Coordinates of C-alpha atoms in Angstrom, one line a residue:
M11 CA -50.6 91.9 28.3
G12 CA -52.8 89.9 31.0
L13 CA -55.8 88.3 30.1
R14 CA -58.0 91.0 31.3
T15 CA -56.9 93.7 29.7
K16 CA -57.7 91.6 26.9
I17 CA -60.7 91.0 27.7
G18 CA -61.4 94.3 28.2
I19 CA -59.6 95.9 25.3
A20 CA -62.0 92.9 22.9
I21 CA -65.0 94.1 25.0
A22 CA -64.9 97.9 24.4
G23 CA -63.3 97.1 20.6
T24 CA -67.1 95.0 19.9
A25 CA -68.9 98.1 21.9
A26 CA -67.2 101.0 19.2
V27 CA -67.5 98.3 15.8
V28 CA -71.3 98.4 16.9
S29 CA -71.8 101.8 17.8
V30 CA -70.0 102.6 14.4
V31 CA -72.1 100.3 12.5
I32 CA -75.4 100.9 14.0
G33 CA -74.7 105.1 13.4
L34 CA -74.5 104.2 10.0
L35 CA -77.2 102.6 9.1
V36 CA -78.9 105.3 11.6
H37 CA -78.0 107.8 9.8
H38 CA -78.0 106.1 5.9
R39 CA -81.3 105.6 6.5
T40 CA -82.4 109.0 7.5
V41 CA -80.7 110.3 4.6
E42 CA -83.1 108.1 2.8
A43 CA -86.3 109.0 4.3
Q44 CA -84.9 112.3 4.0
Y45 CA -84.6 112.4 0.8
A46 CA -87.1 110.6 -0.1
S47 CA -89.9 112.5 1.5
A48 CA -88.2 116.1 0.6
R49 CA -87.9 114.9 -3.0
S50 CA -92.0 114.0 -2.8
Q51 CA -93.0 116.7 -2.0
A52 CA -90.9 118.5 -4.8
R53 CA -92.6 116.7 -7.2
D54 CA -96.3 117.7 -6.2
R55 CA -94.6 121.4 -5.6
L56 CA -93.9 120.9 -9.0
Q57 CA -97.0 119.7 -10.9
T58 CA -98.8 122.5 -9.2
A59 CA -96.1 124.7 -10.8
V60 CA -96.2 123.5 -14.7
Q61 CA -100.2 123.7 -13.8
D62 CA -100.5 127.6 -12.3
H63 CA -97.6 128.3 -15.6
A64 CA -100.2 126.4 -18.2
A65 CA -102.6 128.4 -16.6
G66 CA -100.1 131.5 -17.2
I67 CA -99.9 132.4 -13.3
D68 CA -96.5 132.1 -12.4
G69 CA -95.5 132.1 -8.4
D70 CA -92.9 133.8 -6.9
R71 CA -90.8 130.4 -6.6
T72 CA -91.3 129.2 -9.5
L73 CA -88.3 129.9 -12.2
I74 CA -88.7 129.5 -16.2
D75 CA -85.3 128.3 -18.0
P76 CA -83.2 129.4 -15.1
P77 CA -79.4 129.5 -16.0
D78 CA -78.1 128.0 -13.4
L79 CA -79.9 124.7 -13.2
P80 CA -77.5 122.2 -12.3
R81 CA -76.1 120.5 -15.8
P82 CA -78.2 116.8 -14.1
L83 CA -81.2 117.3 -14.0
A84 CA -81.1 120.1 -16.9
D85 CA -80.3 116.9 -19.2
A86 CA -82.8 115.1 -17.5
V87 CA -85.1 117.7 -18.8
R88 CA -84.1 117.9 -22.0
R89 CA -85.0 114.1 -22.7
G90 CA -88.3 115.2 -21.3
K91 CA -88.7 113.4 -17.7
W92 CA -89.0 115.8 -14.0
G93 CA -86.2 115.1 -11.7
S94 CA -85.4 116.2 -8.6
Y95 CA -82.0 116.7 -7.9
L96 CA -80.1 117.8 -4.7
D97 CA -77.1 120.3 -5.5
W98 CA -74.1 120.8 -2.7
S99 CA -72.3 123.1 -5.1
G100 CA -72.9 126.1 -2.8
K101 CA -72.6 127.2 0.7
V102 CA -76.0 126.1 1.4
P103 CA -77.6 123.0 -0.2
Q104 CA -80.3 123.4 -2.7
M105 CA -83.2 121.2 -3.5
W106 CA -83.8 121.4 -7.2
A107 CA -87.3 120.0 -9.0
A108 CA -87.8 120.6 -12.0
S109 CA -90.0 119.6 -15.6
V110 CA -90.8 120.9 -19.1
Y111 CA -93.4 122.3 -20.5
R112 CA -93.8 122.9 -24.5
D113 CA -90.2 124.7 -24.8
E114 CA -90.0 125.6 -21.5
V115 CA -88.0 124.5 -18.4
V116 CA -90.3 125.5 -15.1
A117 CA -88.2 124.6 -12.0
L118 CA -88.3 125.0 -8.2
K119 CA -85.8 124.9 -5.5
R120 CA -85.7 125.6 -2.3
P121 CA -83.1 125.5 0.6
Y122 CA -82.1 121.7 2.1
E123 CA -81.0 123.5 5.5
R124 CA -83.1 122.2 7.8
E125 CA -82.8 118.7 6.7
A126 CA -78.6 118.6 6.7
E127 CA -78.7 120.5 10.3
T128 CA -80.6 117.5 11.2
V129 CA -78.4 114.6 9.9
R130 CA -75.3 116.9 11.7
D131 CA -78.1 117.1 14.7
L132 CA -78.4 113.1 14.6
D133 CA -74.2 112.8 14.0
R134 CA -73.3 114.1 17.3
V135 CA -75.6 112.3 19.1
L136 CA -75.0 109.5 17.6
W137 CA -71.1 110.2 18.2
I138 CA -71.7 110.9 21.6
S139 CA -74.0 108.1 22.4
G140 CA -71.3 105.4 20.7
A141 CA -68.6 107.1 22.9
I142 CA -70.5 106.7 26.3
G143 CA -71.7 103.6 25.3
T144 CA -68.3 102.0 24.1
A145 CA -67.1 103.5 27.2
L146 CA -69.9 101.7 29.8
A147 CA -68.6 98.5 27.3
C148 CA -65.3 98.6 28.6
V149 CA -65.6 99.5 32.3
A150 CA -68.2 96.8 32.2
G151 CA -65.7 94.2 30.6
L152 CA -63.2 95.3 33.2
L153 CA -64.9 94.6 35.5
V154 CA -65.6 91.1 34.5
A155 CA -62.2 90.6 33.3
T156 CA -60.8 91.7 36.7
R157 CA -63.5 89.4 38.1
L158 CA -62.2 86.5 36.1
G159 CA -58.3 87.3 35.8
R160 CA -58.8 87.5 39.9
R161 CA -60.2 83.7 40.3
L162 CA -57.3 82.6 37.2
T163 CA -54.8 84.1 39.6
A164 CA -56.0 82.4 42.5
S165 CA -56.3 79.1 40.1
A166 CA -52.8 79.6 39.6
D167 CA -51.4 80.7 42.8
T168 CA -52.9 77.2 43.7
A169 CA -51.8 75.7 41.4
Q170 CA -48.0 77.4 42.4
R171 CA -48.5 76.6 45.7
I172 CA -49.0 72.7 45.1
A173 CA -45.6 72.6 43.0
D174 CA -44.3 74.3 45.8
G175 CA -44.9 71.8 48.0
D176 CA -48.4 72.7 49.4
L177 CA -49.9 69.8 49.1
T178 CA -53.4 71.6 51.7
A179 CA -54.0 74.2 49.5
R180 CA -57.1 74.2 48.1
L181 CA -59.3 76.7 46.0
P182 CA -63.4 77.2 46.6
L183 CA -65.7 76.1 44.3
R184 CA -68.0 79.7 43.1
G185 CA -70.6 78.9 40.6
Q186 CA -71.1 76.3 37.4
D187 CA -69.1 78.3 35.0
E188 CA -65.7 76.9 33.1
I189 CA -63.1 78.4 35.4
T190 CA -65.4 76.2 38.4
R191 CA -64.6 73.0 36.2
L192 CA -60.9 74.6 36.5
T193 CA -60.9 75.1 40.1
A194 CA -62.8 71.5 40.4
A195 CA -60.0 70.3 37.9
V196 CA -57.3 71.6 40.5
N197 CA -58.2 70.5 43.8
T198 CA -58.9 67.1 42.5
M199 CA -55.4 67.0 40.7
A200 CA -54.2 68.2 44.6
D201 CA -56.3 65.5 46.3
A202 CA -55.1 62.6 43.9
L203 CA -51.3 64.5 44.4
A204 CA -51.7 64.5 48.1
G205 CA -52.8 61.0 48.2
R206 CA -50.3 59.6 45.7
L207 CA -46.7 61.6 47.3
R208 CA -48.2 60.2 50.8
A209 CA -48.7 56.5 50.1
E210 CA -45.1 56.9 48.4
R211 CA -44.1 58.5 51.8
E212 CA -45.0 55.3 54.3
V213 CA -43.9 53.1 51.7
T214 CA -40.3 54.0 51.4
A215 CA -40.7 54.6 55.5
N216 CA -41.8 51.4 56.1
I217 CA -38.9 49.6 53.8
A218 CA -36.9 51.7 55.2
H219 CA -37.7 50.6 58.8
E220 CA -38.4 47.1 58.2
L221 CA -34.7 47.3 56.7
R222 CA -32.8 49.1 59.2
T223 CA -33.0 45.3 61.6
P224 CA -31.6 43.4 59.0
V225 CA -28.9 45.8 58.2
A226 CA -27.8 46.7 61.4
G227 CA -27.0 42.6 61.7
M228 CA -25.5 42.8 58.2
V229 CA -22.8 45.7 60.0
T230 CA -22.7 43.2 62.5
A231 CA -21.7 40.2 61.5
A232 CA -19.7 41.8 58.5
G233 CA -17.8 43.0 62.0
L234 CA -16.8 39.3 62.7
L235 CA -15.5 38.9 59.3
P236 CA -11.9 37.6 59.5
P237 CA -9.2 41.1 58.1
G238 CA -8.9 41.1 54.5
R239 CA -9.9 43.1 51.4
P240 CA -12.5 40.6 50.7
A241 CA -14.5 42.1 54.6
E242 CA -13.1 45.6 54.0
L243 CA -15.1 45.9 51.1
V244 CA -18.3 43.9 52.7
R245 CA -17.7 46.1 55.9
E246 CA -17.3 49.7 53.6
S247 CA -20.8 48.0 51.5
A248 CA -22.6 48.0 54.5
A249 CA -21.9 50.9 56.2
R250 CA -22.8 52.7 53.3
L251 CA -26.7 50.8 52.9
R252 CA -26.9 51.0 56.5
E253 CA -26.2 55.4 55.8
L254 CA -28.6 55.2 52.9
V255 CA -31.8 54.0 55.5
D256 CA -30.6 56.0 58.0
D257 CA -30.9 59.0 55.7
V258 CA -34.0 57.5 53.9
I259 CA -35.7 57.4 57.9
E260 CA -35.0 61.0 57.5
V261 CA -36.3 62.3 54.6
A262 CA -39.3 60.3 56.0
R263 CA -39.2 61.8 59.3
L264 CA -39.0 65.3 57.4
D265 CA -42.0 64.3 55.2
G266 CA -44.1 63.7 58.2
A267 CA -43.9 67.6 58.9
G268 CA -43.9 67.0 62.6
E269 CA -40.2 68.7 63.3
E270 CA -39.7 70.2 66.0
V271 CA -36.9 73.1 66.8
R272 CA -34.7 72.9 70.1
G273 CA -33.3 76.6 70.2
E274 CA -29.9 77.4 72.4
V275 CA -27.4 80.1 71.9
C276 CA -24.5 78.6 70.7
G277 CA -21.8 79.9 68.0
V278 CA -22.4 79.8 64.2
G279 CA -18.1 79.2 64.3
E280 CA -17.7 77.0 66.9
V281 CA -21.1 74.8 65.3
V282 CA -19.4 74.7 62.0
R283 CA -16.1 73.5 63.6
R284 CA -17.7 70.8 65.7
A285 CA -19.5 69.7 62.0
V286 CA -16.8 69.4 59.5
A287 CA -14.8 67.1 62.6
G288 CA -17.7 64.9 62.5
V289 CA -17.0 64.7 58.7
R290 CA -13.2 63.6 59.6
A291 CA -14.9 61.1 61.8
V292 CA -16.8 59.6 58.9
P293 CA -15.4 55.8 58.6
G294 CA -12.7 56.0 56.6
G295 CA -12.0 59.7 56.9
A296 CA -8.5 61.0 58.2
D297 CA -7.2 64.3 59.3
G298 CA -8.7 67.4 57.7
A299 CA -5.8 68.6 55.7
L300 CA -6.1 65.3 54.0
H301 CA -9.3 65.3 53.3
G302 CA -8.6 69.2 52.1
V303 CA -11.6 70.7 54.0
R304 CA -10.8 74.6 55.8
V305 CA -12.7 76.4 58.4
E306 CA -12.6 80.6 57.7
V307 CA -14.3 82.3 60.2
V308 CA -14.7 86.0 58.8
R309 CA -17.3 87.2 61.3
D310 CA -18.6 85.0 64.4
A311 CA -21.9 84.9 65.7
S312 CA -24.0 83.7 68.6
V313 CA -27.2 82.5 67.8
E314 CA -30.0 80.9 69.2
T315 CA -31.2 78.4 66.9
D316 CA -31.0 74.4 67.3
P317 CA -26.9 73.3 66.6
R318 CA -28.0 69.7 66.0
R319 CA -29.5 70.7 62.8
V320 CA -27.0 73.0 61.2
E321 CA -24.2 70.7 62.3
R322 CA -26.3 68.0 60.2
I323 CA -26.8 70.6 57.4
V324 CA -23.5 71.5 57.3
V325 CA -22.2 67.4 58.0
N326 CA -24.7 66.7 54.4
L327 CA -23.3 69.8 52.4
V328 CA -18.9 69.2 53.5
S329 CA -19.7 65.4 52.4
N330 CA -21.4 66.1 49.8
A331 CA -18.8 68.5 48.4
L332 CA -15.9 65.7 48.8
R333 CA -17.6 63.5 47.5
H334 CA -18.7 64.8 44.2
G335 CA -16.8 68.2 44.2
R336 CA -12.6 68.4 44.3
A337 CA -10.1 69.5 47.2
P338 CA -9.9 71.9 49.0
V339 CA -13.2 72.3 50.3
V340 CA -13.5 75.5 52.5
V341 CA -16.1 76.4 54.9
E342 CA -16.5 80.4 55.4
V343 CA -18.9 81.2 58.4
D344 CA -19.7 84.8 57.9
G345 CA -22.5 85.8 61.0
G346 CA -24.9 84.0 59.8
V347 CA -24.3 83.1 56.4
V348 CA -22.5 79.9 56.1
R349 CA -21.0 79.6 52.7
V350 CA -19.6 75.9 51.3
R351 CA -17.7 75.6 48.4
D352 CA -15.4 73.2 46.3
A353 CA -13.6 73.1 43.1
G354 CA -15.8 70.7 41.3
D355 CA -17.1 71.2 37.5
G356 CA -20.1 72.9 39.9
F357 CA -23.6 71.8 40.0
P358 CA -26.2 69.9 37.4
E359 CA -28.2 72.4 35.9
G360 CA -31.3 70.5 36.4
L361 CA -30.4 70.5 40.2
L362 CA -29.7 74.5 40.0
A363 CA -32.9 75.2 38.1
G364 CA -35.4 72.5 40.4
G365 CA -33.3 72.6 43.8
P366 CA -32.4 68.7 44.7
Q367 CA -34.3 65.9 44.4
R368 CA -34.0 62.5 46.4
F369 CA -32.3 59.8 44.4
R370 CA -31.4 62.5 41.5
T371 CA -28.4 61.1 39.5
G372 CA -26.1 63.4 38.5
A373 CA -24.4 64.0 34.5
E374 CA -22.2 60.9 34.8
G375 CA -24.2 58.6 37.0
T376 CA -23.1 58.7 40.3
G377 CA -25.3 59.8 41.7
L378 CA -26.5 63.7 44.6
G379 CA -28.1 60.8 46.7
L380 CA -30.5 62.0 49.9
G381 CA -28.0 64.5 51.2
L382 CA -28.6 67.6 50.5
T383 CA -32.3 66.7 50.2
I384 CA -32.0 66.2 53.8
A385 CA -30.5 69.5 53.6
V386 CA -32.8 71.5 52.0
G387 CA -35.2 69.5 54.1
Q388 CA -33.7 70.6 58.1
A389 CA -33.4 73.9 56.6
E390 CA -36.9 74.8 55.5
V391 CA -37.5 73.2 59.6
L392 CA -35.5 75.6 60.7
G393 CA -36.7 78.3 58.1
A394 CA -33.8 78.9 56.7
S395 CA -32.7 79.2 53.5
L396 CA -29.8 77.5 51.0
R397 CA -28.6 78.6 47.8
F398 CA -26.9 76.9 45.1
A399 CA -24.8 78.4 42.2
N400 CA -21.8 77.7 40.6
P401 CA -19.3 80.6 40.6
A402 CA -17.8 82.1 37.8
A403 CA -14.8 81.1 39.3
G404 CA -15.2 77.6 38.9
G405 CA -16.6 74.4 41.5
A406 CA -19.5 74.9 43.5
L407 CA -21.3 76.7 46.1
V408 CA -23.7 76.3 48.3
E409 CA -24.9 79.3 51.1
L410 CA -26.8 78.1 54.3
D411 CA -28.0 82.0 55.4
L412 CA -29.6 81.4 58.9
T413 CA -30.2 85.2 59.7
E414 CA -33.9 85.0 58.8
A415 CA -34.3 81.8 61.2
L416 CA -32.4 83.4 64.3
V417 CA -33.9 84.6 67.4
R418 CA -31.0 86.5 68.3
V419 CA -28.1 87.8 66.3
D420 CA -25.0 89.3 68.0
A421 CA -21.6 90.0 65.9
D422 CA -19.0 89.0 67.7

């Protein structure tokens, strides 16, 4: 149940309760006033009737020792008191008044139908007005709740956009109520978050650029070392460090949102094969059979896209599968969709829930590095999508969907 519905129900329920309470009060006070007036009139007429009876003159409405006198009134009269009684036992309610004169009971009665009908009319008016008031309050409550709900929904949507990475999302400030304060807090949070992320990205990019020159010198110096296992370890570490620095620089460049797509017509199968060959050409690589990487083209397609970025995505996906999964690694091309499967233990639950994150470590502390983060960033630049899953048959699956980003797709 949404907030709008809850507010509407609360306002309608409050209006209904207020209408019922007011109706009961009005009904009770009206009945009391009618009865008091009728009792006062009956007492005056009874006094006149008793005086006339004492003078030997009985009017047409004067009753002497009536046999149908209500028992409560008869008991009161026998105790020497006068009294009135409203009898509802018949079809028409009767207002009785009686007193005793010597040994005789002098009584009067008259129909109470007019007062009863007045109360019924009043109750009918109260019910109708209460229903109309409740309906109007319900409509007004829904209108107010709709307005508040829209403002809260806009705040929630903006907060979600910020959580999804749109740090430019802001809300307009309207009014001076609590929702406006919430809106201002969301905008302030977005400004602070954007500033902090911008500062972190600038620091990361600056550090990476500053490290690029000494790392390049380290790689060159490592290449001059005499052959041997220590020199090989130094070269591998220097190459890995250079790769990490290049990845950090690329992530910083993708964060800058200044990347441009250079589209050209190419075959998806050809681009994927070239990318896999690039993985084999990585230092320390070997033949594709040793790597356990297999390319399967189910259905090829000619597309207009940026092949360099597609290659970068496929290289990172295959490298991640080789580094953190197990062979065989299968790269399948199905039109504009590229799927990369491995036979490892699958992706961590955190990655499946929130996507790849930079410098995120796996369950065993081996780390996922920046490869998947770069792949996601390049896919966003292309307008493509990456989906990560753990198939029921085991292993890990990444699906690169280029169909929404393609300018032209021709099935071969």
